[in-house]
């Protein structure tokens, strides 16, 4: 029978242990071992049965069991101690508060809004699909640890992403279990009268979308999640937040409207209900939330009386855009007609003409399409500061978007980079922390000197711990493999072979990630016989643990998974290679610690960053990877191995063959021999030396706390200051900057370099010589204070192209009639070889974040 009505009955905790409620709903427990121990100690078997979820555990306890706990003096004391620890964590000054004291004169932002379409905090809150969400989760957790006043903004997906299983043929199957927010560590935002607070958006056809707002507490950081499953909506509206990355183009567009526009309205709601300050900085994690800038423009036009252009400058100054994709195909693009339908006519935002909005996302550059609206392009135009997520990705992004800044070399495109990091307390196994506590006297990863003490850990102790971690992975892999085979239709009687799958004493290589084509899940299968020989080597065997999900609509990715599964099904080698379905946070927390080597072989340079190898490294693994993403930046020849790439080979099959061969050779000739080269104690000394070097040199770099500090110092503080500069009394700064830009853009066609003279260079110039440059330029309606005149110099090629360039500003010396001026300066020769220079004119204003921001330049 089916219920005709459904509601949720909440657990009532006895007063003496009422703190368990806050301990369970503050997601700090997901990275705080002591809090997890408290809940596990209530009932260890039930703790495992509820998948280590405190909220589910409390719901599973009867009233009598709770009363028994409340009369247990020792347990009550442990609850009080845990609650005191949480209070201290939430209230005590941390890194950011110390920074704010030092920056008192310059101020620090009181609130920073961080928008993302997905957040991977814990397996107990499945609101993520892959790396973008995991990165967002690590960002929030590390911000909490550092005391950075971030508030997260996202969507609540009723069915999350999907659960993956396999059929008998190894084909990916998707299921979408419905999540009940009342069973999750969430609380609904409510008005003072107790009614649900709502965010409301207008949609085409006279429809209105009502969204609830759920709050997850991530340590010190609130995470606001908008939920359209509201009975005031029609069926399409209720289903809008049904699935992460589900539905077609119109649903995706409306999801992104809810995330961006609705997210800003949720922030205003949060401030009204709690007294929290409005954000000083807005950070959008990828382009999905780009419409947040449109909503903020609407607010400023309506409530502050600004023009569109003035509001645009106020919004841009305090907005940061992080791009995560190295390929145009990874960017959301909508039809111009869709944007007109949703933001034009009766749905037009007050003060935001649809034509001005369309211009923000227009691909009005060579190779662009006039029929589409590009969310990343809008993100870049609405943010004064932008970044990629590794040095190489920053370089790729500058090239990919250089059409927005014509006349500038890629190196001057205003997209910087901050390399991603990972949240160590989430991803480093407890046994590793115990090892550090025993031999290094600390588990404080923020203590820089601690990393120098890694060498104090005896080789025997590390190797013994690493074997425990492999054994832990082997046990979990067998459990998951058995469950998978049962779902594929096998009977328990035919699965005894699983008891011998994997071995805790064999070199273990891990590979787990999403399965788009460019990540090349099946590169290792290019020569199957050779791979079999590696797996079954009589003296140096290798075992592989593989996992990954393909997007439900990606048939090619599903075929790759099927090929891998069918290979792993082979009875000859199935004890040495496993594919584990439903890769998620819970699986990853066994996989990273249990592997000796982490494999990554994408097509270079299509991996923006790729943080899984960082997590493995922090657990004492070595990386075996193509030089892409973060590995290109931090590989030093001693912390793992770089898989050679066949750059320039245009035939994709030949390229894969060459790179697969290089992979096999590295494993055969370098990785496996080093692992199995043992001393008289049974230890691999050279391997352990590489691991020690990796942890000592790489450990501090890959931390998400390092990443968040970089965001604060390099982007959040400058963006906040720029925002305060334009948000002054009457928004005078925004108005002045808007007027300046309009004046410069209108007059720029009349700016030119007329003539350049140089003197002081002999026929045989030498390093150290200095030469004078005089530039005669026409500025038309502009004044010398409006521009910067530069000499640009560097190494000159045979075709006179400049590389490895430097610049020097020239000073205004004299003005003439008809808007002509003379600028002068000098340059010292500091390098040998072919030398060249040119002169250019650029806009100059204190409100510009970079010389290329306006995309205007007049070259000699």
mmCIF file of C-alpha atoms in Angstrom, residues 228-488:
data_model
loop_
_atom_site.group_PDB
_atom_site.id
_atom_site.type_symbol
_atom_site.label_atom_id
_atom_site.label_comp_id
_atom_site.label_asym_id
_atom_site.label_seq_id
_atom_site.Cartn_x
_atom_site.Cartn_y
_atom_site.Cartn_z
ATOM 1 C CA UNK A 228 12.417 24.598 -6.553
ATOM 2 C CA UNK A 229 10.429 21.596 -5.274
ATOM 3 C CA UNK A 230 7.699 23.904 -4.022
ATOM 4 C CA UNK A 231 4.026 23.064 -4.458
ATOM 5 C CA UNK A 232 3.353 26.615 -5.647
ATOM 6 C CA UNK A 233 5.277 25.747 -8.831
ATOM 7 C CA UNK A 234 3.986 23.812 -11.826
ATOM 8 C CA UNK A 235 5.492 20.399 -12.566
ATOM 9 C CA UNK A 236 8.297 21.817 -14.704
ATOM 10 C CA UNK A 237 9.161 24.329 -12.006
ATOM 11 C CA UNK A 238 9.190 21.709 -9.262
ATOM 12 C CA UNK A 239 11.462 19.521 -11.378
ATOM 13 C CA UNK A 240 13.880 22.357 -12.168
ATOM 14 C CA UNK A 241 16.281 21.361 -9.384
ATOM 15 C CA UNK A 242 15.501 17.664 -9.700
ATOM 16 C CA UNK A 243 18.880 16.551 -11.022
ATOM 17 C CA UNK A 244 22.371 17.952 -11.234
ATOM 18 C CA UNK A 245 23.199 18.600 -14.908
ATOM 19 C CA UNK A 246 19.914 17.038 -15.970
ATOM 20 C CA UNK A 247 17.427 18.184 -18.586
ATOM 21 C CA UNK A 248 17.798 20.123 -21.805
ATOM 22 C CA UNK A 249 18.876 23.607 -22.745
ATOM 23 C CA UNK A 250 15.876 25.497 -21.382
ATOM 24 C CA UNK A 251 15.987 23.684 -18.044
ATOM 25 C CA UNK A 252 19.736 24.289 -17.808
ATOM 26 C CA UNK A 253 19.225 27.985 -18.524
ATOM 27 C CA UNK A 254 16.540 28.264 -15.858
ATOM 28 C CA UNK A 255 18.718 26.371 -13.366
ATOM 29 C CA UNK A 256 21.467 28.912 -13.983
ATOM 30 C CA UNK A 257 19.016 31.769 -13.605
ATOM 31 C CA UNK A 258 17.964 30.329 -10.257
ATOM 32 C CA UNK A 259 21.590 29.868 -9.214
ATOM 33 C CA UNK A 260 22.717 33.349 -10.260
ATOM 34 C CA UNK A 261 19.677 35.612 -9.928
ATOM 35 C CA UNK A 262 18.030 33.525 -7.219
ATOM 36 C CA UNK A 263 21.347 33.107 -5.419
ATOM 37 C CA UNK A 264 21.764 36.865 -4.988
ATOM 38 C CA UNK A 265 18.189 37.086 -3.714
ATOM 39 C CA UNK A 266 18.911 34.234 -1.295
ATOM 40 C CA UNK A 267 21.880 36.198 0.036
ATOM 41 C CA UNK A 268 19.649 39.218 0.612
ATOM 42 C CA UNK A 269 17.169 36.943 2.371
ATOM 43 C CA UNK A 270 19.956 35.482 4.525
ATOM 44 C CA UNK A 271 21.128 38.969 5.515
ATOM 45 C CA UNK A 272 17.598 40.108 6.347
ATOM 46 C CA UNK A 273 16.824 37.082 8.496
ATOM 47 C CA UNK A 274 20.155 36.757 10.306
ATOM 48 C CA UNK A 275 21.728 40.213 10.208
ATOM 49 C CA UNK A 276 24.692 38.846 8.234
ATOM 50 C CA UNK A 277 26.487 41.535 6.200
ATOM 51 C CA UNK A 278 25.930 41.716 2.460
ATOM 52 C CA UNK A 279 28.950 40.313 0.607
ATOM 53 C CA UNK A 280 31.819 42.611 -0.275
ATOM 54 C CA UNK A 281 33.042 40.169 -2.943
ATOM 55 C CA UNK A 282 31.207 37.816 -5.311
ATOM 56 C CA UNK A 283 33.097 34.775 -6.614
ATOM 57 C CA UNK A 284 31.583 32.569 -9.302
ATOM 58 C CA UNK A 285 33.040 29.076 -9.613
ATOM 59 C CA UNK A 286 32.660 28.533 -13.392
ATOM 60 C CA UNK A 287 30.165 30.365 -15.586
ATOM 61 C CA UNK A 288 26.985 28.661 -14.396
ATOM 62 C CA UNK A 289 26.248 31.408 -11.857
ATOM 63 C CA UNK A 290 27.048 34.300 -14.197
ATOM 64 C CA UNK A 291 23.586 35.820 -14.015
ATOM 65 C CA UNK A 292 24.395 36.921 -10.465
ATOM 66 C CA UNK A 293 25.994 39.998 -12.041
ATOM 67 C CA UNK A 294 22.823 40.785 -13.980
ATOM 68 C CA UNK A 295 20.768 40.679 -10.789
ATOM 69 C CA UNK A 296 23.223 42.943 -9.007
ATOM 70 C CA UNK A 297 23.052 45.440 -11.879
ATOM 71 C CA UNK A 298 19.251 45.374 -11.599
ATOM 72 C CA UNK A 299 19.485 46.047 -7.857
ATOM 73 C CA UNK A 300 21.781 49.038 -8.325
ATOM 74 C CA UNK A 301 19.704 50.552 -11.116
ATOM 75 C CA UNK A 302 16.456 50.134 -9.163
ATOM 76 C CA UNK A 303 17.583 50.996 -5.654
ATOM 77 C CA UNK A 304 20.551 53.334 -6.189
ATOM 78 C CA UNK A 305 19.447 55.130 -9.344
ATOM 79 C CA UNK A 306 22.557 54.199 -11.332
ATOM 80 C CA UNK A 307 22.644 53.860 -15.091
ATOM 81 C CA UNK A 308 23.353 50.440 -16.587
ATOM 82 C CA UNK A 309 26.979 51.370 -17.317
ATOM 83 C CA UNK A 310 27.535 52.807 -13.837
ATOM 84 C CA UNK A 311 26.029 49.718 -12.227
ATOM 85 C CA UNK A 312 28.156 47.499 -14.458
ATOM 86 C CA UNK A 313 31.338 49.118 -13.124
ATOM 87 C CA UNK A 314 30.181 48.736 -9.519
ATOM 88 C CA UNK A 315 29.423 45.048 -10.112
ATOM 89 C CA UNK A 316 32.606 44.258 -12.047
ATOM 90 C CA UNK A 317 34.899 45.756 -9.430
ATOM 91 C CA UNK A 318 33.961 43.239 -6.734
ATOM 92 C CA UNK A 319 33.372 40.161 -8.910
ATOM 93 C CA UNK A 320 35.761 37.251 -9.504
ATOM 94 C CA UNK A 321 35.315 34.605 -12.179
ATOM 95 C CA UNK A 322 37.123 31.261 -12.024
ATOM 96 C CA UNK A 323 37.144 29.212 -15.204
ATOM 97 C CA UNK A 324 37.641 25.451 -14.938
ATOM 98 C CA UNK A 325 37.454 24.314 -18.535
ATOM 99 C CA UNK A 326 40.349 24.236 -21.016
ATOM 100 C CA UNK A 327 38.077 23.530 -24.014
ATOM 101 C CA UNK A 328 35.303 25.639 -25.603
ATOM 102 C CA UNK A 329 33.023 22.580 -25.663
ATOM 103 C CA UNK A 330 32.942 22.626 -21.865
ATOM 104 C CA UNK A 331 31.293 26.056 -21.738
ATOM 105 C CA UNK A 332 27.544 26.571 -21.455
ATOM 106 C CA UNK A 333 26.155 28.361 -24.518
ATOM 107 C CA UNK A 334 22.511 29.253 -25.048
ATOM 108 C CA UNK A 335 20.672 30.472 -28.114
ATOM 109 C CA UNK A 336 20.188 34.216 -28.400
ATOM 110 C CA UNK A 337 16.476 33.540 -28.819
ATOM 111 C CA UNK A 338 16.407 31.729 -25.451
ATOM 112 C CA UNK A 339 17.978 34.742 -23.731
ATOM 113 C CA UNK A 340 15.480 37.088 -25.382
ATOM 114 C CA UNK A 341 12.622 34.878 -24.215
ATOM 115 C CA UNK A 342 13.817 34.774 -20.589
ATOM 116 C CA UNK A 343 15.190 38.312 -20.211
ATOM 117 C CA UNK A 344 13.242 40.311 -22.796
ATOM 118 C CA UNK A 345 9.685 41.545 -23.239
ATOM 119 C CA UNK A 346 7.633 41.224 -20.076
ATOM 120 C CA UNK A 347 10.539 39.476 -18.326
ATOM 121 C CA UNK A 348 13.065 42.261 -18.931
ATOM 122 C CA UNK A 349 14.912 43.237 -15.771
ATOM 123 C CA UNK A 350 14.383 46.834 -14.751
ATOM 124 C CA UNK A 351 17.311 48.863 -16.034
ATOM 125 C CA UNK A 352 18.836 45.894 -17.898
ATOM 126 C CA UNK A 353 17.797 46.111 -21.563
ATOM 127 C CA UNK A 354 17.993 42.683 -23.156
ATOM 128 C CA UNK A 355 20.300 44.027 -25.892
ATOM 129 C CA UNK A 356 22.823 45.121 -23.250
ATOM 130 C CA UNK A 357 22.582 41.694 -21.615
ATOM 131 C CA UNK A 358 23.101 39.946 -24.955
ATOM 132 C CA UNK A 359 26.205 42.054 -25.542
ATOM 133 C CA UNK A 360 27.727 40.709 -22.323
ATOM 134 C CA UNK A 361 27.641 37.131 -23.624
ATOM 135 C CA UNK A 362 28.183 37.859 -27.303
ATOM 136 C CA UNK A 363 30.876 35.928 -29.173
ATOM 137 C CA UNK A 364 31.747 39.057 -31.167
ATOM 138 C CA UNK A 365 35.266 37.940 -32.026
ATOM 139 C CA UNK A 366 36.819 35.913 -34.856
ATOM 140 C CA UNK A 367 35.494 32.365 -34.749
ATOM 141 C CA UNK A 368 32.546 33.235 -32.523
ATOM 142 C CA UNK A 369 28.898 32.714 -33.377
ATOM 143 C CA UNK A 370 26.363 35.533 -33.455
ATOM 144 C CA UNK A 371 23.586 33.037 -32.663
ATOM 145 C CA UNK A 372 24.762 32.042 -29.198
ATOM 146 C CA UNK A 373 25.136 33.550 -25.752
ATOM 147 C CA UNK A 374 28.331 32.370 -24.031
ATOM 148 C CA UNK A 375 28.196 32.078 -20.224
ATOM 149 C CA UNK A 376 31.985 32.135 -19.796
ATOM 150 C CA UNK A 377 32.273 35.241 -21.947
ATOM 151 C CA UNK A 378 29.612 36.927 -19.828
ATOM 152 C CA UNK A 379 31.472 35.783 -16.724
ATOM 153 C CA UNK A 380 34.660 37.433 -17.940
ATOM 154 C CA UNK A 381 32.890 40.658 -18.904
ATOM 155 C CA UNK A 382 31.093 40.876 -15.563
ATOM 156 C CA UNK A 383 34.218 40.191 -13.479
ATOM 157 C CA UNK A 384 37.167 42.528 -13.211
ATOM 158 C CA UNK A 385 39.347 39.646 -12.043
ATOM 159 C CA UNK A 386 39.509 36.146 -13.504
ATOM 160 C CA UNK A 387 41.669 33.095 -13.020
ATOM 161 C CA UNK A 388 42.354 29.583 -14.196
ATOM 162 C CA UNK A 389 43.081 26.752 -11.772
ATOM 163 C CA UNK A 390 46.728 25.920 -12.564
ATOM 164 C CA UNK A 391 49.549 27.787 -14.255
ATOM 165 C CA UNK A 392 49.158 25.773 -17.451
ATOM 166 C CA UNK A 393 45.393 26.209 -17.392
ATOM 167 C CA UNK A 394 45.850 29.948 -16.962
ATOM 168 C CA UNK A 395 48.019 29.932 -20.085
ATOM 169 C CA UNK A 396 45.461 27.832 -21.991
ATOM 170 C CA UNK A 397 42.620 30.108 -20.843
ATOM 171 C CA UNK A 398 44.442 33.251 -21.939
ATOM 172 C CA UNK A 399 44.797 31.733 -25.399
ATOM 173 C CA UNK A 400 41.213 30.420 -25.492
ATOM 174 C CA UNK A 401 39.710 33.809 -24.635
ATOM 175 C CA UNK A 402 42.239 36.101 -26.331
ATOM 176 C CA UNK A 403 39.613 37.213 -28.849
ATOM 177 C CA UNK A 404 38.097 39.367 -26.103
ATOM 178 C CA UNK A 405 41.307 41.421 -25.921
ATOM 179 C CA UNK A 406 42.429 42.019 -29.527
ATOM 180 C CA UNK A 407 45.764 43.722 -29.937
ATOM 181 C CA UNK A 408 47.300 42.096 -26.871
ATOM 182 C CA UNK A 409 49.605 39.129 -26.706
ATOM 183 C CA UNK A 410 48.203 36.129 -24.836
ATOM 184 C CA UNK A 411 50.543 36.814 -21.924
ATOM 185 C CA UNK A 412 48.690 40.104 -21.295
ATOM 186 C CA UNK A 413 45.157 38.718 -21.403
ATOM 187 C CA UNK A 414 43.851 39.514 -17.887
ATOM 188 C CA UNK A 415 43.334 35.945 -16.672
ATOM 189 C CA UNK A 416 45.677 34.905 -13.897
ATOM 190 C CA UNK A 417 45.887 31.520 -12.191
ATOM 191 C CA UNK A 418 45.586 30.077 -8.702
ATOM 192 C CA UNK A 419 46.386 26.388 -8.580
ATOM 193 C CA UNK A 420 43.775 24.256 -6.869
ATOM 194 C CA UNK A 421 44.456 22.481 -3.600
ATOM 195 C CA UNK A 422 42.818 19.778 -1.507
ATOM 196 C CA UNK A 423 41.437 19.720 2.036
ATOM 197 C CA UNK A 424 43.849 17.412 3.837
ATOM 198 C CA UNK A 425 41.633 16.608 6.873
ATOM 199 C CA UNK A 426 39.018 15.268 4.445
ATOM 200 C CA UNK A 427 41.302 13.211 2.217
ATOM 201 C CA UNK A 428 44.244 12.082 4.362
ATOM 202 C CA UNK A 429 43.578 8.817 6.152
ATOM 203 C CA UNK A 430 43.533 8.872 9.933
ATOM 204 C CA UNK A 431 46.356 6.335 10.076
ATOM 205 C CA UNK A 432 48.604 8.823 8.286
ATOM 206 C CA UNK A 433 47.756 11.520 10.825
ATOM 207 C CA UNK A 434 48.432 9.047 13.640
ATOM 208 C CA UNK A 435 51.849 8.356 12.108
ATOM 209 C CA UNK A 436 52.599 12.084 12.038
ATOM 210 C CA UNK A 437 51.460 12.503 15.648
ATOM 211 C CA UNK A 438 53.677 9.639 16.827
ATOM 212 C CA UNK A 439 56.907 10.553 15.044
ATOM 213 C CA UNK A 440 56.587 14.250 14.194
ATOM 214 C CA UNK A 441 54.763 15.386 17.305
ATOM 215 C CA UNK A 442 52.062 17.227 15.372
ATOM 216 C CA UNK A 443 49.184 16.866 12.960
ATOM 217 C CA UNK A 444 49.062 20.602 12.259
ATOM 218 C CA UNK A 445 49.507 20.783 8.500
ATOM 219 C CA UNK A 446 49.553 24.584 8.668
ATOM 220 C CA UNK A 447 52.838 24.449 10.552
ATOM 221 C CA UNK A 448 55.358 24.822 7.726
ATOM 222 C CA UNK A 449 58.213 23.365 9.746
ATOM 223 C CA UNK A 450 56.189 20.182 10.233
ATOM 224 C CA UNK A 451 56.751 19.165 6.632
ATOM 225 C CA UNK A 452 60.504 19.254 7.198
ATOM 226 C CA UNK A 453 60.089 16.608 9.904
ATOM 227 C CA UNK A 454 58.640 13.997 7.537
ATOM 228 C CA UNK A 455 62.055 12.332 7.372
ATOM 229 C CA UNK A 456 61.795 11.523 11.087
ATOM 230 C CA UNK A 457 59.201 8.848 10.351
ATOM 231 C CA UNK A 458 61.035 5.498 10.307
ATOM 232 C CA UNK A 459 60.812 3.606 7.036
ATOM 233 C CA UNK A 460 59.460 0.531 8.811
ATOM 234 C CA UNK A 461 56.651 2.535 10.401
ATOM 235 C CA UNK A 462 55.637 4.182 7.149
ATOM 236 C CA UNK A 463 55.757 0.945 5.172
ATOM 237 C CA UNK A 464 53.731 -0.891 7.801
ATOM 238 C CA UNK A 465 51.101 1.868 7.746
ATOM 239 C CA UNK A 466 51.001 1.863 3.975
ATOM 240 C CA UNK A 467 50.345 -1.878 3.977
ATOM 241 C CA UNK A 468 47.448 -1.317 6.386
ATOM 242 C CA UNK A 469 46.038 1.263 3.994
ATOM 243 C CA UNK A 470 46.373 -1.124 1.052
ATOM 244 C CA UNK A 471 44.680 -3.875 3.075
ATOM 245 C CA UNK A 472 41.900 -1.430 3.954
ATOM 246 C CA UNK A 473 41.418 -0.678 0.249
ATOM 247 C CA UNK A 474 41.513 -4.355 -0.687
ATOM 248 C CA UNK A 475 38.758 -5.152 1.809
ATOM 249 C CA UNK A 476 36.585 -2.261 0.627
ATOM 250 C CA UNK A 477 37.197 -3.096 -3.052
ATOM 251 C CA UNK A 478 36.116 -6.706 -2.501
ATOM 252 C CA UNK A 479 32.950 -5.549 -0.715
ATOM 253 C CA UNK A 480 32.046 -3.163 -3.500
ATOM 254 C CA UNK A 481 32.951 -5.643 -6.235
ATOM 255 C CA UNK A 482 30.746 -8.328 -4.688
ATOM 256 C CA UNK A 483 27.841 -5.890 -4.441
ATOM 257 C CA UNK A 484 28.373 -4.877 -8.078
ATOM 258 C CA UNK A 485 28.413 -8.462 -9.349
ATOM 259 C CA UNK A 486 25.230 -9.279 -7.443
ATOM 260 C CA UNK A 487 23.528 -6.324 -9.123
ATOM 261 C CA UNK A 488 24.826 -7.582 -12.469
#
